[in-house]
């Protein structure tokens, strides 16, 4: 079951500048900054009601975010949904013909298990499923 639009992931070139911009835009400080070494990204999170904004900058030349930025530039990189049971959701989506980018849930930023659905099977949108690690 999908329970929330958890966050929007925004790819940015300059994390410090984008953090300052969103701090002004949202008129609040981020609640978290986190480096995700496995993905080669630095992240910054803002709360917006029941959802969040995740700013993402690549830290290595071959990280997915660095490659995305060089191809498409800054903008909305992914849409993340909270799900009640990530494994059950992955099985269901696979059965229904969606292409998953990871076979097993992996540890993402902000204390989540995550799985990505390929944009080619989701109308051009990279979809992230996430479930809070308890
Ligand atoms: Co995300």
mmCIF file of C-alpha atoms and ligand atoms in Angstrom:
data_model
loop_
_atom_site.group_PDB
_atom_site.id
_atom_site.type_symbol
_atom_site.label_atom_id
_atom_site.label_comp_id
_atom_site.label_asym_id
_atom_site.label_seq_id
_atom_site.Cartn_x
_atom_site.Cartn_y
_atom_site.Cartn_z
ATOM 1 C CA UNK A 1 0.000 0.000 0.000
ATOM 2 C CA UNK A 2 1.228 3.478 -0.917
ATOM 3 C CA UNK A 3 0.776 5.690 2.131
ATOM 4 C CA UNK A 4 2.377 9.048 1.382
ATOM 5 C CA UNK A 5 4.136 11.181 -1.196
ATOM 6 C CA UNK A 6 7.314 10.948 0.873
ATOM 7 C CA UNK A 7 9.555 13.370 -0.985
ATOM 8 C CA UNK A 8 10.595 14.934 -4.250
ATOM 9 C CA UNK A 9 14.271 14.483 -5.109
ATOM 10 C CA UNK A 10 15.813 17.532 -6.786
ATOM 11 C CA UNK A 11 19.164 17.244 -8.556
ATOM 12 C CA UNK A 12 21.374 20.307 -8.021
ATOM 13 C CA UNK A 13 24.872 21.310 -9.136
ATOM 14 C CA UNK A 14 25.827 23.258 -6.029
ATOM 15 C CA UNK A 15 24.388 21.801 -2.842
ATOM 16 C CA UNK A 16 25.393 24.736 -0.656
ATOM 17 C CA UNK A 17 23.806 27.288 -2.977
ATOM 18 C CA UNK A 18 20.658 25.200 -3.422
ATOM 19 C CA UNK A 19 20.382 24.694 0.354
ATOM 20 C CA UNK A 20 20.576 28.457 0.883
ATOM 21 C CA UNK A 21 18.005 29.008 -1.867
ATOM 22 C CA UNK A 22 15.517 26.491 -0.421
ATOM 23 C CA UNK A 23 16.106 27.766 3.114
ATOM 24 C CA UNK A 24 14.954 31.171 1.848
ATOM 25 C CA UNK A 25 12.195 29.819 -0.389
ATOM 26 C CA UNK A 26 10.658 27.616 2.323
ATOM 27 C CA UNK A 27 11.609 30.031 5.115
ATOM 28 C CA UNK A 28 13.010 27.208 7.240
ATOM 29 C CA UNK A 29 16.263 25.362 7.850
ATOM 30 C CA UNK A 30 16.831 21.821 6.579
ATOM 31 C CA UNK A 31 16.465 19.116 9.241
ATOM 32 C CA UNK A 32 19.154 16.827 7.893
ATOM 33 C CA UNK A 33 22.290 16.658 5.766
ATOM 34 C CA UNK A 34 23.555 13.229 4.883
ATOM 35 C CA UNK A 35 26.283 11.749 2.709
ATOM 36 C CA UNK A 36 25.311 8.468 1.068
ATOM 37 C CA UNK A 37 28.646 6.944 0.104
ATOM 38 C CA UNK A 38 27.111 3.936 -1.690
ATOM 39 C CA UNK A 39 25.283 6.286 -4.105
ATOM 40 C CA UNK A 40 27.992 8.947 -4.377
ATOM 41 C CA UNK A 41 25.604 11.690 -3.258
ATOM 42 C CA UNK A 42 25.251 14.404 -0.658
ATOM 43 C CA UNK A 43 21.681 15.065 0.417
ATOM 44 C CA UNK A 44 19.850 17.810 2.295
ATOM 45 C CA UNK A 45 16.269 17.390 3.539
ATOM 46 C CA UNK A 46 13.521 19.908 4.246
ATOM 47 C CA UNK A 47 10.122 19.078 5.720
ATOM 48 C CA UNK A 48 7.062 20.418 3.925
ATOM 49 C CA UNK A 49 3.910 19.319 5.765
ATOM 50 C CA UNK A 50 3.781 15.519 5.556
ATOM 51 C CA UNK A 51 6.279 15.438 2.690
ATOM 52 C CA UNK A 52 9.899 16.422 2.163
ATOM 53 C CA UNK A 53 12.213 17.971 -0.359
ATOM 54 C CA UNK A 54 15.494 16.110 -0.900
ATOM 55 C CA UNK A 55 18.291 18.067 -2.561
ATOM 56 C CA UNK A 56 20.847 15.804 -4.241
ATOM 57 C CA UNK A 57 24.329 16.572 -5.507
ATOM 58 C CA UNK A 58 26.784 14.055 -6.907
ATOM 59 C CA UNK A 59 30.104 13.566 -5.126
ATOM 60 C CA UNK A 60 31.787 11.358 -7.709
ATOM 61 C CA UNK A 61 32.006 11.704 -11.527
ATOM 62 C CA UNK A 62 30.218 8.374 -12.059
ATOM 63 C CA UNK A 63 27.384 8.813 -9.554
ATOM 64 C CA UNK A 64 23.853 8.621 -10.976
ATOM 65 C CA UNK A 65 23.193 12.242 -9.969
ATOM 66 C CA UNK A 66 26.361 13.557 -11.621
ATOM 67 C CA UNK A 67 25.436 11.732 -14.830
ATOM 68 C CA UNK A 68 21.836 12.945 -14.643
ATOM 69 C CA UNK A 69 22.966 16.567 -14.194
ATOM 70 C CA UNK A 70 25.317 16.449 -17.166
ATOM 71 C CA UNK A 71 22.572 14.982 -19.370
ATOM 72 C CA UNK A 72 19.465 16.825 -18.183
ATOM 73 C CA UNK A 73 20.597 19.644 -15.919
ATOM 74 C CA UNK A 74 18.987 20.612 -12.629
ATOM 75 C CA UNK A 75 15.393 19.719 -11.840
ATOM 76 C CA UNK A 76 13.101 17.063 -10.417
ATOM 77 C CA UNK A 77 15.086 13.823 -10.380
ATOM 78 C CA UNK A 78 12.653 11.435 -8.696
ATOM 79 C CA UNK A 79 9.319 11.092 -6.936
ATOM 80 C CA UNK A 80 9.380 9.024 -3.746
ATOM 81 C CA UNK A 81 6.419 7.229 -2.236
ATOM 82 C CA UNK A 82 6.259 5.752 1.252
ATOM 83 C CA UNK A 83 5.008 2.176 1.132
ATOM 84 C CA UNK A 84 3.870 -0.003 4.021
ATOM 85 C CA UNK A 85 5.738 -3.110 2.819
ATOM 86 C CA UNK A 86 8.535 -2.461 0.327
ATOM 87 C CA UNK A 87 9.241 -6.134 -0.421
ATOM 88 C CA UNK A 88 5.584 -6.932 -1.122
ATOM 89 C CA UNK A 89 5.312 -3.812 -3.303
ATOM 90 C CA UNK A 90 8.439 -4.802 -5.257
ATOM 91 C CA UNK A 91 7.031 -8.300 -5.890
ATOM 92 C CA UNK A 92 3.693 -6.879 -7.026
ATOM 93 C CA UNK A 93 5.242 -4.280 -9.362
ATOM 94 C CA UNK A 94 7.575 -6.850 -10.891
ATOM 95 C CA UNK A 95 4.646 -9.192 -11.519
ATOM 96 C CA UNK A 96 2.814 -6.313 -13.172
ATOM 97 C CA UNK A 97 5.679 -5.674 -15.594
ATOM 98 C CA UNK A 98 7.537 -2.765 -14.009
ATOM 99 C CA UNK A 99 11.331 -2.700 -14.261
ATOM 100 C CA UNK A 100 12.979 -2.347 -10.856
ATOM 101 C CA UNK A 101 16.493 -0.933 -10.662
ATOM 102 C CA UNK A 102 17.404 -3.038 -7.649
ATOM 103 C CA UNK A 103 16.383 -6.603 -6.860
ATOM 104 C CA UNK A 104 16.661 -6.158 -3.101
ATOM 105 C CA UNK A 105 15.661 -3.121 -1.040
ATOM 106 C CA UNK A 106 18.775 -1.072 -0.337
ATOM 107 C CA UNK A 107 19.633 1.407 2.360
ATOM 108 C CA UNK A 108 18.915 4.958 1.198
ATOM 109 C CA UNK A 109 19.191 8.361 2.824
ATOM 110 C CA UNK A 110 17.118 9.416 5.833
ATOM 111 C CA UNK A 111 16.860 5.962 7.425
ATOM 112 C CA UNK A 112 14.935 4.271 4.611
ATOM 113 C CA UNK A 113 14.938 1.068 2.683
ATOM 114 C CA UNK A 114 14.507 2.051 -0.951
ATOM 115 C CA UNK A 115 13.926 0.627 -4.400
ATOM 116 C CA UNK A 116 13.795 2.527 -7.689
ATOM 117 C CA UNK A 117 11.426 1.864 -10.583
ATOM 118 C CA UNK A 118 12.918 2.534 -14.022
ATOM 119 C CA UNK A 119 11.501 5.697 -15.641
ATOM 120 C CA UNK A 120 10.946 3.777 -18.886
ATOM 121 C CA UNK A 121 8.316 1.698 -17.127
ATOM 122 C CA UNK A 122 6.796 4.629 -15.208
ATOM 123 C CA UNK A 123 5.875 7.216 -17.849
ATOM 124 C CA UNK A 124 9.272 8.895 -17.773
ATOM 125 C CA UNK A 125 9.431 9.361 -14.005
ATOM 126 C CA UNK A 126 12.039 7.741 -11.776
ATOM 127 C CA UNK A 127 9.913 6.420 -8.910
ATOM 128 C CA UNK A 128 11.435 5.644 -5.524
ATOM 129 C CA UNK A 129 9.680 3.340 -3.112
ATOM 130 C CA UNK A 130 10.712 3.830 0.479
ATOM 131 C CA UNK A 131 9.971 2.298 3.826
ATOM 132 C CA UNK A 132 11.188 3.648 7.154
ATOM 133 C CA UNK A 133 13.728 1.411 8.884
ATOM 134 C CA UNK A 134 12.375 0.779 12.398
HETATM 135 CO CO1 LIG B 1 14.965 10.106 -2.665
#
